[in-house]
Coordinates of C-alpha atoms in Angstrom, one line a residue:
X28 CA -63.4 -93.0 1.7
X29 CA -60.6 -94.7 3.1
X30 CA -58.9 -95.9 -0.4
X31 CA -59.2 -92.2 -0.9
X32 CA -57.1 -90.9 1.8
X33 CA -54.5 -93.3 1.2
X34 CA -54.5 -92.7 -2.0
X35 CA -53.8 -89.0 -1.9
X36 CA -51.6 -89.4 1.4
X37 CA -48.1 -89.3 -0.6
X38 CA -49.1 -86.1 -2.3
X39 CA -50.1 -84.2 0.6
X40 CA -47.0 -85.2 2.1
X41 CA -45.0 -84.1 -0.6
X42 CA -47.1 -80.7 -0.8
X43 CA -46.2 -80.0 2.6
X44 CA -42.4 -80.5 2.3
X45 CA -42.6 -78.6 -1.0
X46 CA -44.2 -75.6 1.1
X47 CA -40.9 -76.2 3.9
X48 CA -38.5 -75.6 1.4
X49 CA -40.2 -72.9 -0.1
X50 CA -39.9 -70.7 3.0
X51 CA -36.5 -71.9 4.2
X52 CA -35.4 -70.4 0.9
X53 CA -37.2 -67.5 0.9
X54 CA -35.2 -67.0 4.1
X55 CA -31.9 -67.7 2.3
X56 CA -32.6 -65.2 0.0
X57 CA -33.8 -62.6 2.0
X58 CA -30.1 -62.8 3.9
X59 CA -28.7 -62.9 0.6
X60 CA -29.7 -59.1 -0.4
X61 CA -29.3 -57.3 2.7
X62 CA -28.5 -54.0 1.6
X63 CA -25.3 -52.2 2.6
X64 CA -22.6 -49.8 1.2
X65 CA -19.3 -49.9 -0.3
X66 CA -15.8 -48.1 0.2
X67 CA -13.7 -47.6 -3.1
X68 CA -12.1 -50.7 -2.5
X69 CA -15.0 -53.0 -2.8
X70 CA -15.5 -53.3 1.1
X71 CA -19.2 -53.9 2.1
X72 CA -20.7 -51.9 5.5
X73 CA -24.5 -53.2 6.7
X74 CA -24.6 -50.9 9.2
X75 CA -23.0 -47.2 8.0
X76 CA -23.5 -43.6 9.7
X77 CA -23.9 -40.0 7.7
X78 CA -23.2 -37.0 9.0
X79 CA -25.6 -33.7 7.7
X80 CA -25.6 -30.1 8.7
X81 CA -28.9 -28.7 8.8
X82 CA -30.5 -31.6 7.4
X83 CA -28.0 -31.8 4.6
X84 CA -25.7 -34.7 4.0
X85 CA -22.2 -34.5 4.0
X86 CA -20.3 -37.9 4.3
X87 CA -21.1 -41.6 5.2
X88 CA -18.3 -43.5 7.3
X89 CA -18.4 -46.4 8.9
X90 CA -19.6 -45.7 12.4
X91 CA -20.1 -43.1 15.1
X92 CA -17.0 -43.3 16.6
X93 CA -15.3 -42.1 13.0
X94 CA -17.6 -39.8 12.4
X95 CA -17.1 -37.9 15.5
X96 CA -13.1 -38.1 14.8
X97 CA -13.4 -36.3 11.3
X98 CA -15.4 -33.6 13.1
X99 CA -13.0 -33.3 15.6
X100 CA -10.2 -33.0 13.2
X101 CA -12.0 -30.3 11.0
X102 CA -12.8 -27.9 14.1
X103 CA -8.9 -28.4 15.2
X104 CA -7.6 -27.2 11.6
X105 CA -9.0 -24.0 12.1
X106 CA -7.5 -23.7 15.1
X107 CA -5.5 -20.2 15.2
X108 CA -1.5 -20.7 15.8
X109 CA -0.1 -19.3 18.5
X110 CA -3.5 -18.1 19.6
X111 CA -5.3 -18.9 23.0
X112 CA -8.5 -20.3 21.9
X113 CA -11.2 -19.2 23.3
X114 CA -14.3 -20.8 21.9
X115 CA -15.0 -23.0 18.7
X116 CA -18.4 -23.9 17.1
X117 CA -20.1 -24.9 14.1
X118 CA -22.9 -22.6 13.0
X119 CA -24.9 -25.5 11.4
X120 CA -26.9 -28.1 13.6
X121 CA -24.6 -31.6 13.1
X122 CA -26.3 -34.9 13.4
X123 CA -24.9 -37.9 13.3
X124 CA -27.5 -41.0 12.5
X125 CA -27.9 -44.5 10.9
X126 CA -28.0 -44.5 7.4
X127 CA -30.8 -45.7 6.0
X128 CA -29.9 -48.2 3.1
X129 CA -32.5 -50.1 0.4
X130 CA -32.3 -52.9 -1.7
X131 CA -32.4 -52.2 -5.4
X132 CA -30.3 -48.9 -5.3
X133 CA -26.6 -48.4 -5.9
X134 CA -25.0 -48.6 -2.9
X135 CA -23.7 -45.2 -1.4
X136 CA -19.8 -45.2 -0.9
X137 CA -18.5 -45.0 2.6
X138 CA -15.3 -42.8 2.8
X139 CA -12.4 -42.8 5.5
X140 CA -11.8 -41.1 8.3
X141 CA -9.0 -39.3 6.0
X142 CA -11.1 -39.3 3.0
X143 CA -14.3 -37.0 4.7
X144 CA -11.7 -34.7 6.5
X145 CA -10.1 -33.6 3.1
X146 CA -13.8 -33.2 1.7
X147 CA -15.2 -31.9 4.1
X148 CA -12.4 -29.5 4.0
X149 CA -11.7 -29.1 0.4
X150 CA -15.4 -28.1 -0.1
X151 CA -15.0 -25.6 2.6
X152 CA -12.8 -23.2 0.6
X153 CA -15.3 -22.9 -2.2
X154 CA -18.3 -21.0 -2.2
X155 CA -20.6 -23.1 -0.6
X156 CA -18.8 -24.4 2.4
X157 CA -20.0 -27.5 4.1
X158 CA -19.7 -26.1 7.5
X159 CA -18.7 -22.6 9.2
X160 CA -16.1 -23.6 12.1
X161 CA -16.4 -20.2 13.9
X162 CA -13.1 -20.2 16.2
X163 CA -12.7 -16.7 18.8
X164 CA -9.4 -16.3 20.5
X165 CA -7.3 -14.2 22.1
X166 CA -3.6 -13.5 19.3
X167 CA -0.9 -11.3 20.6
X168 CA 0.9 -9.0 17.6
X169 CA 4.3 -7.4 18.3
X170 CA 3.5 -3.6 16.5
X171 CA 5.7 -0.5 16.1
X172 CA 5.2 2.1 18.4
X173 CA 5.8 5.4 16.7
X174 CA 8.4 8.0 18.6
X175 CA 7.0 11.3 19.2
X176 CA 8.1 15.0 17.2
X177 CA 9.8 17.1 20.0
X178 CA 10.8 21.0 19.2
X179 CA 14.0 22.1 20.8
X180 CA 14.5 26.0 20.0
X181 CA 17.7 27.4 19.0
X182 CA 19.2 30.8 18.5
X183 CA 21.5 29.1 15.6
X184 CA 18.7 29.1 13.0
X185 CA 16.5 32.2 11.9
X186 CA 13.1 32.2 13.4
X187 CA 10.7 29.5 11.2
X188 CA 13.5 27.3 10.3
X189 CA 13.7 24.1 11.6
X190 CA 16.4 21.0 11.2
X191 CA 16.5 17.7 11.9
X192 CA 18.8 17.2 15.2
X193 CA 17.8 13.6 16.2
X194 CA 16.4 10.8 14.1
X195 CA 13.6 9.0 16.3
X196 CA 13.7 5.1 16.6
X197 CA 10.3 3.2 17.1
X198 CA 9.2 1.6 20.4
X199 CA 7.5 -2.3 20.3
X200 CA 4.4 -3.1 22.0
X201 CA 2.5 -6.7 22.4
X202 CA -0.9 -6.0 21.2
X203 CA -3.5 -8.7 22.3
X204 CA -6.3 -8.9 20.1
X205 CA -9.6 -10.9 19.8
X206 CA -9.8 -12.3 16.7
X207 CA -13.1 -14.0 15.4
X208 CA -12.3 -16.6 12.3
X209 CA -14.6 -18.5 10.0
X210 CA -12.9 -21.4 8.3
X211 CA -9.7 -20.1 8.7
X212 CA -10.5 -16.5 7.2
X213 CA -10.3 -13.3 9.7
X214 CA -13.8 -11.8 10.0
X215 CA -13.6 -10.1 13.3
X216 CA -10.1 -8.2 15.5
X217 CA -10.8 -6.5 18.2
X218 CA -8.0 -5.2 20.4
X219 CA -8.5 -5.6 23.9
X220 CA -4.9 -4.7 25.5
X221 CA -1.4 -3.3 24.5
X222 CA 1.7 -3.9 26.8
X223 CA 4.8 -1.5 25.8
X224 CA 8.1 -4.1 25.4
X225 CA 10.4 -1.2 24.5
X226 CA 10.3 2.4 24.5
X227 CA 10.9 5.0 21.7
X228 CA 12.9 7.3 21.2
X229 CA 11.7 10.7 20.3
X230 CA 12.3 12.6 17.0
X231 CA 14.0 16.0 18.0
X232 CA 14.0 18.8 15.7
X233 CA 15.6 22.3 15.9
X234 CA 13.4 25.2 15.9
X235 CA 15.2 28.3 14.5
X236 CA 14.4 32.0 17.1
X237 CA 17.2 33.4 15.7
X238 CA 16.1 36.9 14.0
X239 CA 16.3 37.4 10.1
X240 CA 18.9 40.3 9.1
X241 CA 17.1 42.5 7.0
X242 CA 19.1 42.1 3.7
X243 CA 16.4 41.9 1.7
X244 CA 13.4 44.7 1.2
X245 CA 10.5 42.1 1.2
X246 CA 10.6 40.3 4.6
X247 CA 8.6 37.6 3.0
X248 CA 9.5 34.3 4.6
X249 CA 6.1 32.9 3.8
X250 CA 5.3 29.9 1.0
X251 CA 7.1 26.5 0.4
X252 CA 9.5 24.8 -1.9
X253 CA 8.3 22.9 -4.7
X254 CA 10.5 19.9 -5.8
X255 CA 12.9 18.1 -4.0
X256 CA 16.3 18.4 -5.6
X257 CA 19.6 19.5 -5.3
X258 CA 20.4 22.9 -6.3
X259 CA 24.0 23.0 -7.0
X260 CA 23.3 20.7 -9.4
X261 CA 21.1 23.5 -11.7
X262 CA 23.9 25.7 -10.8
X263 CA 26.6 23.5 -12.3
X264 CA 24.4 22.8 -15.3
X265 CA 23.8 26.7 -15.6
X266 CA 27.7 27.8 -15.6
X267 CA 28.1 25.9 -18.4
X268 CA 26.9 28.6 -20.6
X269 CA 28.8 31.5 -19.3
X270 CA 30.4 32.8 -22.0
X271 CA 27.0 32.9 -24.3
X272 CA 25.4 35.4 -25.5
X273 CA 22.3 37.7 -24.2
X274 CA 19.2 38.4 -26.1
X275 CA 16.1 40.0 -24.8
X276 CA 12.8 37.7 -24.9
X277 CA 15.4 34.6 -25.9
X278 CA 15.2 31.2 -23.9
X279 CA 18.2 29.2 -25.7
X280 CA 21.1 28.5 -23.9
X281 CA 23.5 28.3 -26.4
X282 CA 22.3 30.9 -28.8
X283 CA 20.6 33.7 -26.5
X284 CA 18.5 34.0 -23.4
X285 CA 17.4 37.2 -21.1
X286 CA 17.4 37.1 -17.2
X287 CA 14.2 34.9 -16.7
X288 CA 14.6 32.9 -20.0
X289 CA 18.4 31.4 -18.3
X290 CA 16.6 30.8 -15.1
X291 CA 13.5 29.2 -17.1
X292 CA 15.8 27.6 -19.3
X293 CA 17.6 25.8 -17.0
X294 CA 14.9 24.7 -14.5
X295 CA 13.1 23.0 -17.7
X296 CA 16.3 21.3 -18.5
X297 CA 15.6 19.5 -15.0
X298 CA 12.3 18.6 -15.7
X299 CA 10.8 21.1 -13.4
X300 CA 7.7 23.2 -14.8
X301 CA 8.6 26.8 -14.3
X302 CA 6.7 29.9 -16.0
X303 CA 8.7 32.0 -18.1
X304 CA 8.5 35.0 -15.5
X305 CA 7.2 35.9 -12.4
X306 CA 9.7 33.7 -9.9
X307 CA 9.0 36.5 -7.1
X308 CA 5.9 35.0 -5.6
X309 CA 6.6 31.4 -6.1
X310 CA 8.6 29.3 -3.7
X311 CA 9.3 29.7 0.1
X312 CA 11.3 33.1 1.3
X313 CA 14.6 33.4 2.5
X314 CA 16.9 36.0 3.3
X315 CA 20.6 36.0 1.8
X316 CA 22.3 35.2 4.9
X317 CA 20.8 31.9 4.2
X318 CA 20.3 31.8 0.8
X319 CA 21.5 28.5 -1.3
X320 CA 22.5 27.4 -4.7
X321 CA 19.8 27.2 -7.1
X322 CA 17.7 30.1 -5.3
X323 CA 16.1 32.8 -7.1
X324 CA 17.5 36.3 -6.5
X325 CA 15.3 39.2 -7.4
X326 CA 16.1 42.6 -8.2
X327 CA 14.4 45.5 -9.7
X328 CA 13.5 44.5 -13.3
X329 CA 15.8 41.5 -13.2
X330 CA 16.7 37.5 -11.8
X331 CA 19.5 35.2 -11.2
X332 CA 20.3 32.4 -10.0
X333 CA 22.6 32.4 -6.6
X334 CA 25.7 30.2 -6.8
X335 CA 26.9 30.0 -3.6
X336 CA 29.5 32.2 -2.1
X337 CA 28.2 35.4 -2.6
X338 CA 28.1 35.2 -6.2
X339 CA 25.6 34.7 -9.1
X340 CA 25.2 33.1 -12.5
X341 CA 22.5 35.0 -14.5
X342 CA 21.7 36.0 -18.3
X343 CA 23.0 39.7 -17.2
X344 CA 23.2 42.2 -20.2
X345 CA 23.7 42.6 -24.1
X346 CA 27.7 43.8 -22.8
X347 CA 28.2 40.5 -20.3
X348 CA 26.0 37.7 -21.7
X349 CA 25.4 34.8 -19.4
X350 CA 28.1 35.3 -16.7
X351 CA 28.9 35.0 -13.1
X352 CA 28.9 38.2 -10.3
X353 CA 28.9 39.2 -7.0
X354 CA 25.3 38.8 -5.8
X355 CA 25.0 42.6 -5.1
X356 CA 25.9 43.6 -8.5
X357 CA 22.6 44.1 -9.9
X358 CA 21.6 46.4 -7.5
X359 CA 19.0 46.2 -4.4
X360 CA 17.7 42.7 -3.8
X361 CA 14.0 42.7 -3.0
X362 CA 13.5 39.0 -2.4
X363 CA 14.9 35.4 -2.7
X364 CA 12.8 32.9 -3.8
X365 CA 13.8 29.0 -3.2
X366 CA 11.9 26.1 -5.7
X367 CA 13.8 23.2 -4.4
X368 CA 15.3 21.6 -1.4

Protein backbone atom coordinates (compact mmCIF):
# COMPACT_ATOMS: atom_id res chain seq x y z
CA UNK A 1 0.00 0.00 0.00
CA UNK A 2 2.60 2.36 0.68
CA UNK A 3 4.85 1.63 -2.74
CA UNK A 4 1.49 2.44 -4.14
CA UNK A 5 0.97 5.79 -3.02
CA UNK A 6 4.33 6.77 -3.89
CA UNK A 7 4.14 5.39 -6.82
CA UNK A 8 1.11 7.35 -8.15
CA UNK A 9 2.11 10.57 -5.98
CA UNK A 10 3.80 12.47 -9.18
CA UNK A 11 0.67 11.86 -11.24
CA UNK A 12 -1.76 13.22 -8.86
CA UNK A 13 0.43 16.07 -8.54
CA UNK A 14 0.58 16.69 -11.98
CA UNK A 15 -3.35 16.08 -12.34
CA UNK A 16 -3.89 18.76 -9.93
CA UNK A 17 -1.74 21.48 -11.63
CA UNK A 18 -3.17 20.31 -14.96
CA UNK A 19 -6.82 21.12 -13.38
CA UNK A 20 -5.07 24.93 -12.08
CA UNK A 21 -4.30 25.88 -15.44
CA UNK A 22 -7.25 24.70 -16.88
CA UNK A 23 -9.44 27.18 -14.89
CA UNK A 24 -6.98 30.12 -14.88
CA UNK A 25 -7.46 29.90 -18.67
CA UNK A 26 -10.81 29.43 -18.78
CA UNK A 27 -10.75 32.78 -16.93
CA UNK A 28 -8.42 34.31 -19.65
CA UNK A 29 -10.72 33.54 -22.11
CA UNK A 30 -13.84 34.41 -20.64
CA UNK A 31 -12.14 38.25 -20.47
CA UNK A 32 -11.09 37.67 -23.87
CA UNK A 33 -14.84 37.75 -25.43
CA UNK A 34 -16.50 40.20 -23.45
CA UNK A 35 -19.03 41.45 -25.74
CA UNK A 36 -19.25 45.13 -26.70
CA UNK A 37 -20.12 47.41 -29.66
CA UNK A 38 -18.32 49.26 -32.21
CA UNK A 39 -18.42 53.00 -33.77
CA UNK A 40 -17.58 53.16 -37.61
CA UNK A 41 -14.17 53.75 -36.79
CA UNK A 42 -13.43 50.45 -35.20
CA UNK A 43 -13.74 51.85 -31.61
CA UNK A 44 -14.98 49.16 -29.06
CA UNK A 45 -17.80 50.36 -26.07
CA UNK A 46 -18.48 47.43 -23.16
CA UNK A 47 -20.80 49.33 -21.69
CA UNK A 48 -23.24 51.29 -24.40
CA UNK A 49 -26.87 52.95 -23.84
CA UNK A 50 -29.98 52.95 -26.47
CA UNK A 51 -32.51 55.17 -26.61
CA UNK A 52 -36.44 53.76 -27.69
CA UNK A 53 -39.65 55.52 -27.96
CA UNK A 54 -42.37 53.42 -26.96
CA UNK A 55 -40.37 50.39 -26.69
CA UNK A 56 -38.85 50.93 -30.04
CA UNK A 57 -35.13 51.50 -30.58
CA UNK A 58 -33.78 54.42 -32.02
CA UNK A 59 -29.91 54.88 -31.53
CA UNK A 60 -27.10 53.39 -29.35
CA UNK A 61 -24.40 56.01 -28.05
CA UNK A 62 -22.02 55.69 -25.73
CA UNK A 63 -23.49 56.70 -22.40
CA UNK A 64 -26.32 58.48 -20.64
CA UNK A 65 -24.94 61.66 -20.53
CA UNK A 66 -24.84 61.67 -24.65
CA UNK A 67 -27.88 60.37 -25.08
CA UNK A 68 -29.63 62.92 -23.09
CA UNK A 69 -27.61 65.71 -25.27
CA UNK A 70 -28.95 64.41 -28.65
CA UNK A 71 -32.49 64.59 -27.15
CA UNK A 72 -31.96 67.84 -26.03
CA UNK A 73 -30.63 69.01 -29.32
CA UNK A 74 -33.67 67.46 -31.35
CA UNK A 75 -36.43 69.13 -29.07
CA UNK A 76 -34.37 72.60 -29.53
CA UNK A 77 -34.46 72.31 -33.53
CA UNK A 78 -38.04 72.55 -33.42
CA UNK A 79 -37.89 75.34 -31.60
CA UNK A 80 -40.18 78.22 -33.38
CA UNK A 81 -37.99 81.49 -34.20
CA UNK A 82 -38.91 84.49 -32.88
CA UNK A 83 -41.56 82.64 -30.92
CA UNK A 84 -42.06 82.62 -27.04
CA UNK A 85 -42.09 79.08 -26.26
CA UNK A 86 -44.44 77.92 -24.28
CA UNK A 87 -44.26 74.18 -23.83
CA UNK A 88 -42.24 71.31 -25.68
CA UNK A 89 -42.87 67.48 -25.40
CA UNK A 90 -42.35 64.36 -26.99
CA UNK A 91 -45.58 62.39 -27.56
CA UNK A 92 -43.71 59.00 -27.29
CA UNK A 93 -42.55 57.52 -23.74
CA UNK A 94 -38.40 57.90 -24.10
CA UNK A 95 -36.18 55.59 -22.17
CA UNK A 96 -32.86 55.64 -21.85
CA UNK A 97 -31.20 52.08 -20.63
CA UNK A 98 -28.11 49.76 -20.79
CA UNK A 99 -27.76 47.94 -23.82
CA UNK A 100 -27.89 44.58 -23.52
CA UNK A 101 -24.99 43.03 -25.60
CA UNK A 102 -24.13 39.04 -26.36
CA UNK A 103 -21.30 37.15 -27.38
CA UNK A 104 -21.62 35.51 -30.83
CA UNK A 105 -23.62 38.41 -32.50
CA UNK A 106 -22.35 41.23 -34.63
CA UNK A 107 -21.73 43.92 -32.65
CA UNK A 108 -24.34 46.90 -32.89
CA UNK A 109 -22.66 50.16 -34.02
CA UNK A 110 -22.65 53.05 -31.53
CA UNK A 111 -23.18 56.42 -33.33
CA UNK A 112 -22.10 60.10 -32.17
CA UNK A 113 -23.74 62.56 -30.47
CA UNK A 114 -23.81 64.29 -34.19
CA UNK A 115 -24.45 61.15 -35.95
CA UNK A 116 -28.10 60.17 -33.81
CA UNK A 117 -29.13 64.00 -34.00
CA UNK A 118 -29.06 63.91 -37.93
CA UNK A 119 -30.89 60.42 -37.78
CA UNK A 120 -32.92 60.97 -35.55
CA UNK A 121 -33.84 64.01 -37.47
CA UNK A 122 -33.49 62.90 -40.95
CA UNK A 123 -35.94 60.07 -40.22
CA UNK A 124 -38.29 62.53 -38.85
CA UNK A 125 -39.24 64.15 -42.10
CA UNK A 126 -40.29 60.93 -43.69
CA UNK A 127 -43.37 59.12 -43.03
CA UNK A 128 -42.66 57.40 -40.10
CA UNK A 129 -41.03 59.88 -37.81
CA UNK A 130 -38.99 58.65 -35.02
CA UNK A 131 -40.42 61.03 -32.53
CA UNK A 132 -43.30 63.87 -32.54
CA UNK A 133 -41.58 67.02 -30.72
CA UNK A 134 -44.92 68.83 -30.11
CA UNK A 135 -43.62 72.55 -29.43
CA UNK A 136 -46.83 75.41 -28.43
CA UNK A 137 -45.90 79.05 -28.32
CA UNK A 138 -46.94 82.21 -28.44
CA UNK A 139 -45.67 84.00 -32.57
CA UNK A 140 -46.58 87.55 -33.16
CA UNK A 141 -47.52 88.36 -37.14
CA UNK A 142 -47.42 92.01 -38.42
CA UNK A 143 -51.04 91.79 -40.76
CA UNK A 144 -52.72 94.37 -42.97
CA UNK A 145 -55.48 96.07 -41.57
CA UNK A 146 -57.97 96.79 -44.27
CA UNK A 147 -59.37 100.77 -44.41
CA UNK A 148 -63.00 101.08 -44.33
CA UNK A 149 -65.50 102.20 -47.63
CA UNK A 150 -66.99 105.71 -46.51
CA UNK A 151 -69.86 107.45 -48.76
CA UNK A 152 -69.64 111.16 -49.02
CA UNK A 153 -72.80 112.51 -51.11
CA UNK A 154 -72.46 115.11 -53.67
CA UNK A 155 -74.77 117.27 -55.74
CA UNK A 156 -71.95 117.05 -58.64
CA UNK A 157 -72.84 113.56 -59.79
CA UNK A 158 -76.47 112.34 -60.77
CA UNK A 159 -78.18 110.39 -58.10
CA UNK A 160 -76.68 106.42 -58.23
CA UNK A 161 -73.34 107.47 -59.43
CA UNK A 162 -70.50 107.15 -57.46
CA UNK A 163 -66.50 108.06 -57.92
CA UNK A 164 -63.64 107.30 -56.42
CA UNK A 165 -62.50 110.53 -54.30
CA UNK A 166 -59.91 109.06 -51.92
CA UNK A 167 -57.73 105.93 -52.36
CA UNK A 168 -57.66 104.10 -48.75
CA UNK A 169 -54.19 103.03 -47.39
CA UNK A 170 -54.04 99.84 -45.03
CA UNK A 171 -53.46 100.05 -41.22
CA UNK A 172 -50.77 97.29 -39.45
CA UNK A 173 -51.56 95.38 -36.56
CA UNK A 174 -49.35 92.77 -34.30
CA UNK A 175 -51.30 89.71 -34.27
CA UNK A 176 -50.25 87.26 -31.46
CA UNK A 177 -51.03 83.81 -32.15
CA UNK A 178 -50.71 80.39 -30.51
CA UNK A 179 -49.20 78.26 -32.67
CA UNK A 180 -49.10 74.32 -31.98
CA UNK A 181 -46.10 72.63 -34.23
CA UNK A 182 -45.14 68.93 -34.74
CA UNK A 183 -41.67 68.46 -35.96
CA UNK A 184 -41.50 71.65 -37.33
CA UNK A 185 -44.84 71.52 -39.34
CA UNK A 186 -47.91 74.02 -38.29
CA UNK A 187 -50.76 71.96 -37.04
CA UNK A 188 -52.56 74.30 -34.77
CA UNK A 189 -52.89 78.81 -34.84
CA UNK A 190 -54.99 80.19 -32.73
CA UNK A 191 -55.18 83.93 -32.35
CA UNK A 192 -55.36 85.13 -29.00
CA UNK A 193 -54.71 89.03 -29.27
CA UNK A 194 -54.29 91.92 -32.00
CA UNK A 195 -52.59 95.29 -31.12
CA UNK A 196 -53.20 98.08 -33.92
CA UNK A 197 -49.43 99.58 -34.77
CA UNK A 198 -50.87 101.99 -37.30
CA UNK A 199 -54.15 103.22 -38.44
CA UNK A 200 -55.91 103.20 -41.84
CA UNK A 201 -56.95 105.38 -43.77
CA UNK A 202 -60.43 105.14 -45.02
CA UNK A 203 -61.49 104.65 -48.76
CA UNK A 204 -63.89 107.69 -49.58
CA UNK A 205 -66.13 107.54 -52.45
CA UNK A 206 -68.58 110.14 -53.92
CA UNK A 207 -72.09 109.38 -53.97
CA UNK A 208 -73.88 111.24 -56.78
CA UNK A 209 -77.80 113.11 -55.36
CA UNK A 210 -77.71 115.18 -58.09
CA UNK A 211 -81.10 114.65 -60.19
CA UNK A 212 -80.99 113.10 -63.85
CA UNK A 213 -82.33 115.68 -66.55
CA UNK A 214 -84.87 114.03 -68.34
CA UNK A 215 -83.29 113.82 -71.87
CA UNK A 216 -84.11 110.58 -72.46
CA UNK A 217 -87.86 108.98 -72.57
CA UNK A 218 -86.84 105.71 -70.62
CA UNK A 219 -85.56 106.84 -67.14
CA UNK A 220 -83.90 103.55 -66.91
CA UNK A 221 -80.78 103.96 -64.93
CA UNK A 222 -80.89 100.31 -63.84
CA UNK A 223 -78.34 97.24 -65.05
CA UNK A 224 -74.49 97.28 -65.25
CA UNK A 225 -71.64 97.41 -67.65
CA UNK A 226 -70.24 94.41 -69.07
CA UNK A 227 -66.41 94.64 -70.00
CA UNK A 228 -64.01 96.79 -68.80
CA UNK A 229 -62.52 98.83 -71.64
CA UNK A 230 -62.06 101.99 -73.04
CA UNK A 231 -64.57 103.35 -75.30
CA UNK A 232 -63.00 105.90 -77.36
CA UNK A 233 -61.08 103.38 -78.43
CA UNK A 234 -64.30 101.47 -80.45
CA UNK A 235 -65.12 104.89 -81.41
CA UNK A 236 -61.78 105.56 -83.14
CA UNK A 237 -61.81 102.08 -84.59
CA UNK A 238 -65.57 102.82 -85.79
CA UNK A 239 -64.76 106.36 -87.71
CA UNK A 240 -62.54 104.63 -89.76
CA UNK A 241 -65.29 103.50 -91.90
CA UNK A 242 -67.14 106.67 -92.44
CA UNK A 243 -67.29 107.09 -95.82
CA UNK A 244 -68.70 103.31 -96.55
CA UNK A 245 -71.50 102.31 -97.69
CA UNK A 246 -75.10 101.24 -96.01
CA UNK A 247 -76.91 98.07 -96.61
CA UNK A 248 -79.85 96.75 -94.77
CA UNK A 249 -79.25 93.31 -92.86
CA UNK A 250 -75.21 93.81 -93.76
CA UNK A 251 -72.55 93.39 -90.98
CA UNK A 252 -69.20 94.26 -93.08
CA UNK A 253 -67.49 97.27 -92.48
CA UNK A 254 -65.89 97.86 -95.56
CA UNK A 255 -68.60 96.59 -97.96
CA UNK A 256 -72.00 97.40 -96.10
CA UNK A 257 -73.57 97.32 -92.68
CA UNK A 258 -77.13 98.64 -91.20
CA UNK A 259 -77.50 100.52 -87.77
CA UNK A 260 -76.93 97.48 -85.39
CA UNK A 261 -74.66 95.42 -87.87
CA UNK A 262 -71.79 98.77 -87.45
CA UNK A 263 -72.44 98.69 -83.73
CA UNK A 264 -72.15 94.74 -83.78
CA UNK A 265 -69.49 94.94 -86.11
CA UNK A 266 -67.32 96.91 -84.29
CA UNK A 267 -67.86 95.55 -80.75
CA UNK A 268 -66.82 92.01 -82.26
CA UNK A 269 -63.76 93.55 -83.70
CA UNK A 270 -62.87 94.05 -79.86
CA UNK A 271 -63.41 90.79 -78.84
CA UNK A 272 -66.58 91.62 -77.02
CA UNK A 273 -69.67 89.12 -77.62
CA UNK A 274 -72.51 91.31 -78.64
CA UNK A 275 -75.99 90.05 -80.36
CA UNK A 276 -76.75 91.33 -83.54
CA UNK A 277 -79.76 93.51 -82.11
CA UNK A 278 -81.50 94.26 -79.23
CA UNK A 279 -78.62 96.77 -77.44
CA UNK A 280 -81.70 98.46 -75.50
CA UNK A 281 -81.93 96.25 -72.54
CA UNK A 282 -78.32 95.34 -72.14
CA UNK A 283 -75.86 97.35 -70.25
CA UNK A 284 -76.24 99.94 -67.40
CA UNK A 285 -78.51 103.31 -68.12
CA UNK A 286 -77.48 106.64 -68.49
CA UNK A 287 -78.85 109.77 -69.51
CA UNK A 288 -77.02 111.94 -72.29
CA UNK A 289 -75.81 114.63 -70.01
CA UNK A 290 -73.56 111.91 -69.08
CA UNK A 291 -73.32 109.84 -71.74
CA UNK A 292 -69.63 108.59 -73.05
CA UNK A 293 -67.84 107.39 -76.04
CA UNK A 294 -68.59 103.97 -77.00
CA UNK A 295 -72.34 104.15 -75.44
CA UNK A 296 -75.26 102.90 -77.24
CA UNK A 297 -77.83 105.56 -78.33
CA UNK A 298 -81.30 104.38 -79.09
CA UNK A 299 -83.80 105.82 -81.13
CA UNK A 300 -87.01 104.68 -82.60
CA UNK A 301 -86.16 101.84 -85.05
CA UNK A 302 -82.50 102.74 -85.09
CA UNK A 303 -78.64 102.73 -82.98
CA UNK A 304 -75.47 104.51 -82.88
CA UNK A 305 -72.67 104.73 -81.34
CA UNK A 306 -72.06 108.23 -79.22
CA UNK A 307 -68.69 109.87 -80.06
CA UNK A 308 -68.28 112.28 -77.67
CA UNK A 309 -69.31 115.91 -78.02
CA UNK A 310 -72.64 115.70 -78.89
CA UNK A 311 -72.09 113.76 -81.96
CA UNK A 312 -72.47 110.26 -83.33
CA UNK A 313 -70.89 107.64 -85.62
CA UNK A 314 -73.55 105.21 -86.83
CA UNK A 315 -74.43 103.05 -90.11
CA UNK A 316 -77.25 105.92 -90.84
CA UNK A 317 -79.10 105.47 -94.27
CA UNK A 318 -78.78 104.11 -97.90
CA UNK A 319 -78.19 108.32 -98.75
CA UNK A 320 -75.32 108.85 -95.85
CA UNK A 321 -73.68 105.43 -95.26
CA UNK A 322 -71.63 105.06 -92.19
CA UNK A 323 -71.13 108.78 -91.08
CA UNK A 324 -70.81 111.03 -88.17
CA UNK A 325 -73.95 113.50 -86.72
CA UNK A 326 -75.26 115.44 -84.22
CA UNK A 327 -76.56 113.05 -81.58
CA UNK A 328 -80.24 114.41 -81.97
CA UNK A 329 -80.34 113.84 -85.66
CA UNK A 330 -82.07 110.66 -85.65
CA UNK A 331 -84.80 111.87 -83.83
CA UNK A 332 -86.13 111.21 -80.04
CA UNK A 333 -83.66 109.22 -77.99
CA UNK A 334 -85.42 106.63 -75.86
CA UNK A 335 -82.42 105.28 -74.04
CA UNK A 336 -78.56 105.02 -73.70
CA UNK A 337 -77.14 101.95 -73.08
CA UNK A 338 -73.30 101.66 -71.80
CA UNK A 339 -71.36 97.97 -72.34
CA UNK A 340 -68.03 99.11 -71.13
CA UNK A 341 -66.26 101.24 -68.60
Amino acid sequence: MRNFCRKHKKLFSAVVIAFAFAAAAGVTFGIMVKPYAVYADGTKVEDPYIVSADGKELFIVEDEETAEKVIRRVMKNYVPEGGDLDRIHIEEELKIEDKTLFVGVEPPQVLTEDEAVQKVLAENETDKPMMHVTTTAMVDDVEPVEPEVVYEKTDELFEGNTELKTEGTDGKMIVTSEVTMTNGEESAKEPVKEKIIQEPENTVISLGTAARPADTAWQDYSGETIWSADGQKLVNYGRQFVGNPYRYGGTSLTNGADCSGFIYSVYRHFGYNVPRMGFYSMGKGVCLAEAKPGDIVYYPGHYAMYAGNGQIVHAYNSRAGICVSSVHAPGRILTIRRFVE
